[in-house]
Short mmCIF file of C-alpha atoms in Angstrom, two decimals:
data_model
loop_
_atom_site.label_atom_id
_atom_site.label_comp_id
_atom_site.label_asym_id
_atom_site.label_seq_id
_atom_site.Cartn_x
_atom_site.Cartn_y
_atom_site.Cartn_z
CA UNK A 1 2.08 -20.55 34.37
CA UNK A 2 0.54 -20.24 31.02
CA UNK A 3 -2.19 -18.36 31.82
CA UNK A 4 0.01 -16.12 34.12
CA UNK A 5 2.45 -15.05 31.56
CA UNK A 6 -0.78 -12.83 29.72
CA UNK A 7 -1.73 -11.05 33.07
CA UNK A 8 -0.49 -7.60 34.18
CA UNK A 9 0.38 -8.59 37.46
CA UNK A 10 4.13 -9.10 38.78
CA UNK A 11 4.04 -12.83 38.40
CA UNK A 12 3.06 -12.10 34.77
CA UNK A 13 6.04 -9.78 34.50
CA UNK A 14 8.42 -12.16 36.07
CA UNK A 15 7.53 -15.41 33.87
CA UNK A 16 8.00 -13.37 30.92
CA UNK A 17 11.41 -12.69 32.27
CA UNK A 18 11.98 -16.56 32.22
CA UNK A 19 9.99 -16.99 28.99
CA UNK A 20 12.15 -14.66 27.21
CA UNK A 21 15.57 -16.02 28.74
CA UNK A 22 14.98 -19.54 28.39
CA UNK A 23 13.80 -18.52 24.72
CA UNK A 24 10.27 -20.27 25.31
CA UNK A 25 7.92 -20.56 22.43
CA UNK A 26 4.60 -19.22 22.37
CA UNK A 27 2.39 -22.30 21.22
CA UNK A 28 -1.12 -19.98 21.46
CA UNK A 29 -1.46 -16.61 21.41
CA UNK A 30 -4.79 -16.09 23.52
CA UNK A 31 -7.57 -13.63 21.35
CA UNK A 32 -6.99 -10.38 23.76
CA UNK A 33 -3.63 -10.06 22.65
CA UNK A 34 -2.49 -7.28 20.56
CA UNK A 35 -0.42 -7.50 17.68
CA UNK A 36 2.32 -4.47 15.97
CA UNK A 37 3.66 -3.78 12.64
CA UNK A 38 6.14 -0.93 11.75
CA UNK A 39 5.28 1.05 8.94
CA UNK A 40 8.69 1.62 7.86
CA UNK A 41 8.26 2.72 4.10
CA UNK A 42 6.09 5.96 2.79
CA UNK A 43 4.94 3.49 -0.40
CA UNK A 44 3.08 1.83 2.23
CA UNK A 45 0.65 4.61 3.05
CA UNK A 46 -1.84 6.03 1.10
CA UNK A 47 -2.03 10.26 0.30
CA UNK A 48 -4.83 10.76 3.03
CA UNK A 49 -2.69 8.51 5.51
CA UNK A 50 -4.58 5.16 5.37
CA UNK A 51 -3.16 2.10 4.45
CA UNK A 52 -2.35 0.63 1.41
CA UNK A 53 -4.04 -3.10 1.11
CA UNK A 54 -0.76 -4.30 0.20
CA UNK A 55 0.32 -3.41 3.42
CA UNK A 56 -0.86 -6.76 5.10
CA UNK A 57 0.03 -9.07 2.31
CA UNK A 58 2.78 -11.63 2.42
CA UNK A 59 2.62 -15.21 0.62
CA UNK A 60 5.84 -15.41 2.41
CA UNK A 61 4.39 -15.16 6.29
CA UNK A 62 3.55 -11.31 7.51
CA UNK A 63 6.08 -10.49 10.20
CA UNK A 64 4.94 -8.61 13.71
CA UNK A 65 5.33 -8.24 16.77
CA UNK A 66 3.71 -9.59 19.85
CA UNK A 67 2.69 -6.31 22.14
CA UNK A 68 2.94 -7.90 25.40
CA UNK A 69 6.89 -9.11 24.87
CA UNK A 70 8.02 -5.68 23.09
CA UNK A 71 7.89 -2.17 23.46
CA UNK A 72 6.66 0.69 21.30
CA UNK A 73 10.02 1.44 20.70
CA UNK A 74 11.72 -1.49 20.18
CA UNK A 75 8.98 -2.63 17.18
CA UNK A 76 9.40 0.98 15.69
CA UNK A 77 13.16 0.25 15.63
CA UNK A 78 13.21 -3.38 14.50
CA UNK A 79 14.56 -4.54 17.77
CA UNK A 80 18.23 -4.31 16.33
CA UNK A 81 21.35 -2.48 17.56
CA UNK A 82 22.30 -0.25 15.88
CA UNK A 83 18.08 0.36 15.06
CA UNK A 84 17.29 -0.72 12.08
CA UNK A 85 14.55 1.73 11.19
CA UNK A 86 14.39 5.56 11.86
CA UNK A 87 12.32 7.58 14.32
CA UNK A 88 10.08 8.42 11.01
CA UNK A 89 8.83 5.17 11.10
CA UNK A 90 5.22 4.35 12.31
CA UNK A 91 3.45 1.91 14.22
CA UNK A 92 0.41 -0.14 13.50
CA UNK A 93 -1.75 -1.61 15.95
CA UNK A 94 -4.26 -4.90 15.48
CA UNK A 95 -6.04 -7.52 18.00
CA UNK A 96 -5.23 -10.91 17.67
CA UNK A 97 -9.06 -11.86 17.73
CA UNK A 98 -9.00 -9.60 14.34
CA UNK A 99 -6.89 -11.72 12.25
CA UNK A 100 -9.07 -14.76 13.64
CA UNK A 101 -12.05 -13.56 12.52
CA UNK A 102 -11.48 -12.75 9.08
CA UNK A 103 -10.30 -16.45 9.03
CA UNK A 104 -6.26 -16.17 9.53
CA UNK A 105 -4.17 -16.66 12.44
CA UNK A 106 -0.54 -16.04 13.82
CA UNK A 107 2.60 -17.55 15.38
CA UNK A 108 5.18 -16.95 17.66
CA UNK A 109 8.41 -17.31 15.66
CA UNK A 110 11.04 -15.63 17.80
CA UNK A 111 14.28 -14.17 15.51
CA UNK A 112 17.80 -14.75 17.17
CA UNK A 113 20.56 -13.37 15.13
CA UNK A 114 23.71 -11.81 15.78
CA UNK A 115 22.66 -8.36 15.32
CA UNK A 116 18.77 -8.77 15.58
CA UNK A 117 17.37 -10.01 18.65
CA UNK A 118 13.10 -10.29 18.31
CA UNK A 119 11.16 -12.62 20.99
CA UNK A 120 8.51 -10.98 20.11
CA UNK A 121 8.65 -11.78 16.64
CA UNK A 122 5.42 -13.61 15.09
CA UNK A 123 3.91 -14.43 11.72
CA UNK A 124 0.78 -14.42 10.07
CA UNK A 125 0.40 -18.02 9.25
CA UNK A 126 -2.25 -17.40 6.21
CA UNK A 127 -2.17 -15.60 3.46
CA UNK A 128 -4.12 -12.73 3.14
CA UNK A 129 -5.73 -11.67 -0.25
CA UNK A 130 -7.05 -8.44 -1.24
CA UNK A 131 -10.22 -8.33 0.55
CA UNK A 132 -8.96 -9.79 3.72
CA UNK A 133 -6.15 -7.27 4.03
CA UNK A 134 -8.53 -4.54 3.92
CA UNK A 135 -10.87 -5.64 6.03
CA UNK A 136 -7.71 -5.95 8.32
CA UNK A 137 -7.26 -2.31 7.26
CA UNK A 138 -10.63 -1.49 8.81
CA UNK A 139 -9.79 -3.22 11.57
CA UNK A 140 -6.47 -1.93 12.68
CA UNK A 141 -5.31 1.39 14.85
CA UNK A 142 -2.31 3.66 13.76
CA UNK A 143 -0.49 4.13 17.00
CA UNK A 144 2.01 6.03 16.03
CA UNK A 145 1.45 8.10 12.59
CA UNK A 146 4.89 7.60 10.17
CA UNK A 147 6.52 10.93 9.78
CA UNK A 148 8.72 10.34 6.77
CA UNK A 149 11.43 11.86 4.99
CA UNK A 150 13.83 10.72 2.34
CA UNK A 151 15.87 8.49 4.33
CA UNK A 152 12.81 5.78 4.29
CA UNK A 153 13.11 5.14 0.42
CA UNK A 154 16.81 4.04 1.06
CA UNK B 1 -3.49 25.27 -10.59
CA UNK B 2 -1.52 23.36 -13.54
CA UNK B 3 1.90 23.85 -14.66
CA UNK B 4 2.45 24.54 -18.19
CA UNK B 5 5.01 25.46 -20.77
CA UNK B 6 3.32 27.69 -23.16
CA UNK B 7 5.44 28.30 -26.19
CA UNK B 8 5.32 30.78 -28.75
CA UNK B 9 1.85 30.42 -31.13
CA UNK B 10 2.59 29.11 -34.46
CA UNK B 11 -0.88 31.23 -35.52
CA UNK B 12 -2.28 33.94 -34.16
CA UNK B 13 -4.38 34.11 -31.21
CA UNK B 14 -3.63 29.75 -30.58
CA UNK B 15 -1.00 28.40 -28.02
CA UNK B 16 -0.05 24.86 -27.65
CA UNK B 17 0.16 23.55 -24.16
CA UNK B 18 3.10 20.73 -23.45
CA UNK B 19 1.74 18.17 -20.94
CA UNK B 20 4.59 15.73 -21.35
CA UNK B 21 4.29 13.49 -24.60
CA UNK B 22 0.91 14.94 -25.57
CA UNK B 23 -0.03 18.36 -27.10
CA UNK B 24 -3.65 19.22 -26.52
CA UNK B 25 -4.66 22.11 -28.40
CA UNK B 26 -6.76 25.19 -26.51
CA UNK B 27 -9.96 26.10 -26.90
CA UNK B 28 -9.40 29.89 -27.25
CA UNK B 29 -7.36 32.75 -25.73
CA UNK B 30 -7.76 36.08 -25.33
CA UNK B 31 -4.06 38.16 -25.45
CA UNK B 32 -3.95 40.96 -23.20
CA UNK B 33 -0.67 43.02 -24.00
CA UNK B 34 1.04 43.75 -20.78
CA UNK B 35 -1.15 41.93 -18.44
CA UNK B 36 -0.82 38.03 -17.70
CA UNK B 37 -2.84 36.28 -20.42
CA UNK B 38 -6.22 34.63 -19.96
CA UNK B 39 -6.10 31.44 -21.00
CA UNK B 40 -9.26 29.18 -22.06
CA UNK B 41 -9.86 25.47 -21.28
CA UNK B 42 -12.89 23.47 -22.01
CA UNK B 43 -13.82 20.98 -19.53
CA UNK B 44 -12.28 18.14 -21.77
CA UNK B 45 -9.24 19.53 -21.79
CA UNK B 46 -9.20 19.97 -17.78
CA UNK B 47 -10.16 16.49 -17.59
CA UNK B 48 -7.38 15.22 -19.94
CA UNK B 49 -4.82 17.46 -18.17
CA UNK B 50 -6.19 16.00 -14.59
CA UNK B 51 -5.95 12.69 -15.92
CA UNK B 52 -2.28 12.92 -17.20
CA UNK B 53 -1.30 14.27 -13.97
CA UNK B 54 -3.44 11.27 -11.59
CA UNK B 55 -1.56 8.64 -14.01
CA UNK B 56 2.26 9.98 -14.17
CA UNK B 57 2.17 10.03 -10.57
CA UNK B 58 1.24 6.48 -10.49
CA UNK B 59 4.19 5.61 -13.09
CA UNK B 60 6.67 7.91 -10.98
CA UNK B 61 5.99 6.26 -7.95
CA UNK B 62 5.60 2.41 -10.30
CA UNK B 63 9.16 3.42 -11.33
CA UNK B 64 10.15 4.50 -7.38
CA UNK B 65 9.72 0.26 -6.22
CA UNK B 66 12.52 -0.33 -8.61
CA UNK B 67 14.70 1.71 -6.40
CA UNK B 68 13.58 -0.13 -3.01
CA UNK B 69 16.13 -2.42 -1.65
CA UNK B 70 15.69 -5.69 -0.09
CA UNK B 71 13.72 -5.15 3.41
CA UNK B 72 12.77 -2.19 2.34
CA UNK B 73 9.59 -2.47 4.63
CA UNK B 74 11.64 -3.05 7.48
CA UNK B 75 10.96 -6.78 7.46
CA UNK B 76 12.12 -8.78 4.56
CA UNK B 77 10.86 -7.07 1.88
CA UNK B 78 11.44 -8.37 -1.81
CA UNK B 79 12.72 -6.57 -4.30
CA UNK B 80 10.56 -5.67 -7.20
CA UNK B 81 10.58 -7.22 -10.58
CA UNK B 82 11.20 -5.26 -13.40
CA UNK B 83 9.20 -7.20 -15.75
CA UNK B 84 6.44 -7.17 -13.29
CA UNK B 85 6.50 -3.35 -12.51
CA UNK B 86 6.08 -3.14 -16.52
CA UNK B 87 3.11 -5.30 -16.29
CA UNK B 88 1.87 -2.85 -13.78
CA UNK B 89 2.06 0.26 -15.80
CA UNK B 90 0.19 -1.49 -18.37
CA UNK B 91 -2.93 -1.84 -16.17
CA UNK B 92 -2.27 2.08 -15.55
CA UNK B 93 -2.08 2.53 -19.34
CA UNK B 94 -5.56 0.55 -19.83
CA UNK B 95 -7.39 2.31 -17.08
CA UNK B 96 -6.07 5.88 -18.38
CA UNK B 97 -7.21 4.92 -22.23
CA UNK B 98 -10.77 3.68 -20.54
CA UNK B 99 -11.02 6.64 -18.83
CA UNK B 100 -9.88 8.87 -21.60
CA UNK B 101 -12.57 7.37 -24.06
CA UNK B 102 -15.41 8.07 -21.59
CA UNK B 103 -13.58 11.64 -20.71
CA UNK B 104 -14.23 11.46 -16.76
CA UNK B 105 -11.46 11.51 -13.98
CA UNK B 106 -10.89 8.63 -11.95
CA UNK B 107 -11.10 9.63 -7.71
CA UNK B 108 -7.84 8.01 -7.61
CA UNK B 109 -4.98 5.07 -9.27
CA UNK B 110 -2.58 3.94 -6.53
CA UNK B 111 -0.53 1.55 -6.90
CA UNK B 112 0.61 -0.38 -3.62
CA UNK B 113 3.92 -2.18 -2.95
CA UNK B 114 3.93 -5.44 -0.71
CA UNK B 115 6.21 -6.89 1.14
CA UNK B 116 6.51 -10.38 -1.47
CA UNK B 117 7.41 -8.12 -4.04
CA UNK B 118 3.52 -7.81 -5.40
CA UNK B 119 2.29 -5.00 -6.83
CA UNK B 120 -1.12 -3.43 -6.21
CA UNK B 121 -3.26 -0.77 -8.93
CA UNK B 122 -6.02 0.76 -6.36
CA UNK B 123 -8.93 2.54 -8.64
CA UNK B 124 -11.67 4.56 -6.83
CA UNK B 125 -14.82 5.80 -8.86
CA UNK B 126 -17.43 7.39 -7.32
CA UNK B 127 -17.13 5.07 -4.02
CA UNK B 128 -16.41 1.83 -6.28
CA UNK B 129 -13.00 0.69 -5.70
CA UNK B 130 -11.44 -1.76 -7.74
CA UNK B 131 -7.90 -3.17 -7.04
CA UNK B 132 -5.50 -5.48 -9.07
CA UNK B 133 -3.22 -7.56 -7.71
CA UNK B 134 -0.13 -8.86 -10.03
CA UNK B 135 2.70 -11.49 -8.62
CA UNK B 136 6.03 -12.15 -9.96
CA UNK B 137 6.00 -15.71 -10.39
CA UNK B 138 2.55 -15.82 -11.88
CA UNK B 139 0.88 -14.22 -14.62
CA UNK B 140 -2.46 -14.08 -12.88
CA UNK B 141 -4.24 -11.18 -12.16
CA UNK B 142 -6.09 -11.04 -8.80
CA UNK B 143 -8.99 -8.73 -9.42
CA UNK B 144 -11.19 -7.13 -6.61
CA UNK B 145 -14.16 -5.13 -6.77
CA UNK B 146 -16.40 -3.42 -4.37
CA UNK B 147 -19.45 -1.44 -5.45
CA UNK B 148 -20.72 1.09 -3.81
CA UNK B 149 -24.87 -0.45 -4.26
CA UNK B 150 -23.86 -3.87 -4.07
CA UNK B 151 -22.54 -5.32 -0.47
CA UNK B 152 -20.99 -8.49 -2.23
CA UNK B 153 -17.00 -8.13 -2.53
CA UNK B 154 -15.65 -9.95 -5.61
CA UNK B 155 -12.36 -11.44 -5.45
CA UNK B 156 -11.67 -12.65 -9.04
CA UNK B 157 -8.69 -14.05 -11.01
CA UNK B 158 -8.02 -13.62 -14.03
CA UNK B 159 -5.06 -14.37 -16.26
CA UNK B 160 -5.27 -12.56 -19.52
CA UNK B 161 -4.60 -9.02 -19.47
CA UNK B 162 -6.54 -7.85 -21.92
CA UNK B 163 -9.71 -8.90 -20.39
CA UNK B 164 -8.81 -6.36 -17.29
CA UNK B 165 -11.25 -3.70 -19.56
CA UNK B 166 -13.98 -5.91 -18.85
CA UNK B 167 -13.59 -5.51 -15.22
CA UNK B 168 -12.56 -1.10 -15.67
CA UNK B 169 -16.17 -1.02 -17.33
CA UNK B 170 -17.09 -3.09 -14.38
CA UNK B 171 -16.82 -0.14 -12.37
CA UNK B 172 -18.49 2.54 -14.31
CA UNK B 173 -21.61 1.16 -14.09
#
């Protein structure tokens, strides 16, 4: 069952039904996975659209989202209700086996709140320093460029 | 190209330009009554005018994390420290006097918010990039380098502020 739930078949799709009902958590996110992280805030992003290394640094434990239990969507919009983020906000794409080889890693740490909802919730579980984040930087897609306005300082 | 208030030249044939706090004097004009005016800037005075404008951007937007609230990345963002923003504008200050003193124009100074309410100064010179990192809750500097002819990255820390000019001169040469 736990190799199952990473496949694109139906049985994959069906045990993360029961995964995410039963609220099961992830104890090892395989290397293939991919990992997302909104890029809510224009200070984030540099003039020529790159990323700012600051982007990927957290002492505190950087919060994504596992790809395979969210949608595009729902990690652009913070998987609240009403969304928590705009439609300006951008999306930020990164493999798991990444993070591993620059010498960090990540965990499944679901969020279940009253208004926020995230299964797919995880956290960098080392802190990354200058010259790891930007090798991350390297490393990482923009999936969906940020179109912002205004709104995204506030 | 520049926006400037000219005002009216206490001698003849001299104008003042007003570039915020400082008043750099120019070079030489040439009136023209009736026509716009040609104005006259040597390259020292371009530079200084470039450099004001690369550095109160960086302030303006130093000043703009003061103004983020909490989760302001979406996630759960800190707040920025006043005191620490402060700190920040002081690295700008000593990386605008370096480059003032040597009169060349730095690619770029960006600062960089993160999400534990750290601040990041990003300078790029001529494909040397050097970046420092201050916390809130510590008065250590991180300090990273990368040269353009040397592959080694140095990651450096560093917690007196006044030796940060040793690492500017660092990346001039």
């Amino acid at each position: 069952m736990r190799k199952i739930v990473w496949t694109n078949t139906f049985w994959g799709f069906c045990i993360r039904i029961i995964y995410r009902i039963f609220w099961i958590k992830i104890k090892y996110i395989p290397n293939d996975e991919i990992l997302w992280r909104a890029v809510y805030n224009e200070k984030q992003v540099k003039k020529d659209g790159t990323l700012k290394p600051a982007f990927f640094r957290d002492k505190n434990g950087l919060s994504c989202d596992l790809a395979r239990f969210s949608t595009i969507e729902k990690s652009r919009m913070g998987h609240k209700k009403p969304p928590r983020w705009g439609l300006h906000s951008g999306l930020v794409e990164l493999d798991v086996s990444t993070l591993r080889e620059i010498g960090a890693d990540v965990q499944h740490k679901p969020i279940k709140k009253k208004r926020e909802n995230n299964y797919a919730h995880c956290q960098f579980s080392s802190f990354l320093a200058t010259d790891l984040a930007r090798k991350l930087i390297d490393n990482s897609r923009i999936i969906i460029k940020p179109t912002f306005s205004q709104e995204s300082d506030k | 190209m520049y926006d400037f208030a000219i005002n009216t030249p206490p001698k003849e044939n001299e104008y003042f330009f007003k570039i915020k706090d400082q008043v750099p004097r120019c070079q030489s004009i040439t009136p023209s009554p009736g026509q716009s005016t040609n104005i006259h800037l040597n390259n020292s005075m371009i530079n200084l005018i470039q450099r004001k404008k690369i550095a109160s951007e960086c302030y303006q937007e130093l000043d703009s994390y003061l103004q983020l609230s909490p989760s302001w990345d979406g996630y759960a963002g800190k707040v920025f420290d006043p005191k620490l923003i402060e700190r920040a504008k002081k690295v700008v200050q000593k990386i605008e006097s370096l480059f003032n003193k040597y009169d060349i124009i730095p690619n770029e100074i960006t600062p960089g918010p993160a999400s534990d309410g750290s601040v990041d100064v990003e300078l790029s010179y001529n494909n040397n990039i050097l970046i420092f990192t201050l916390y809130p809750d510590s008065e250590v500097i991180e300090i990273f380098l990368s040269k353009e002819n040397s592959p080694t990255l140095e990651l450096k820390e560093n917690n007196e502020e006044d030796s940060v000019d040793e690492y500017l001169l660092g990346i001039l040469y």
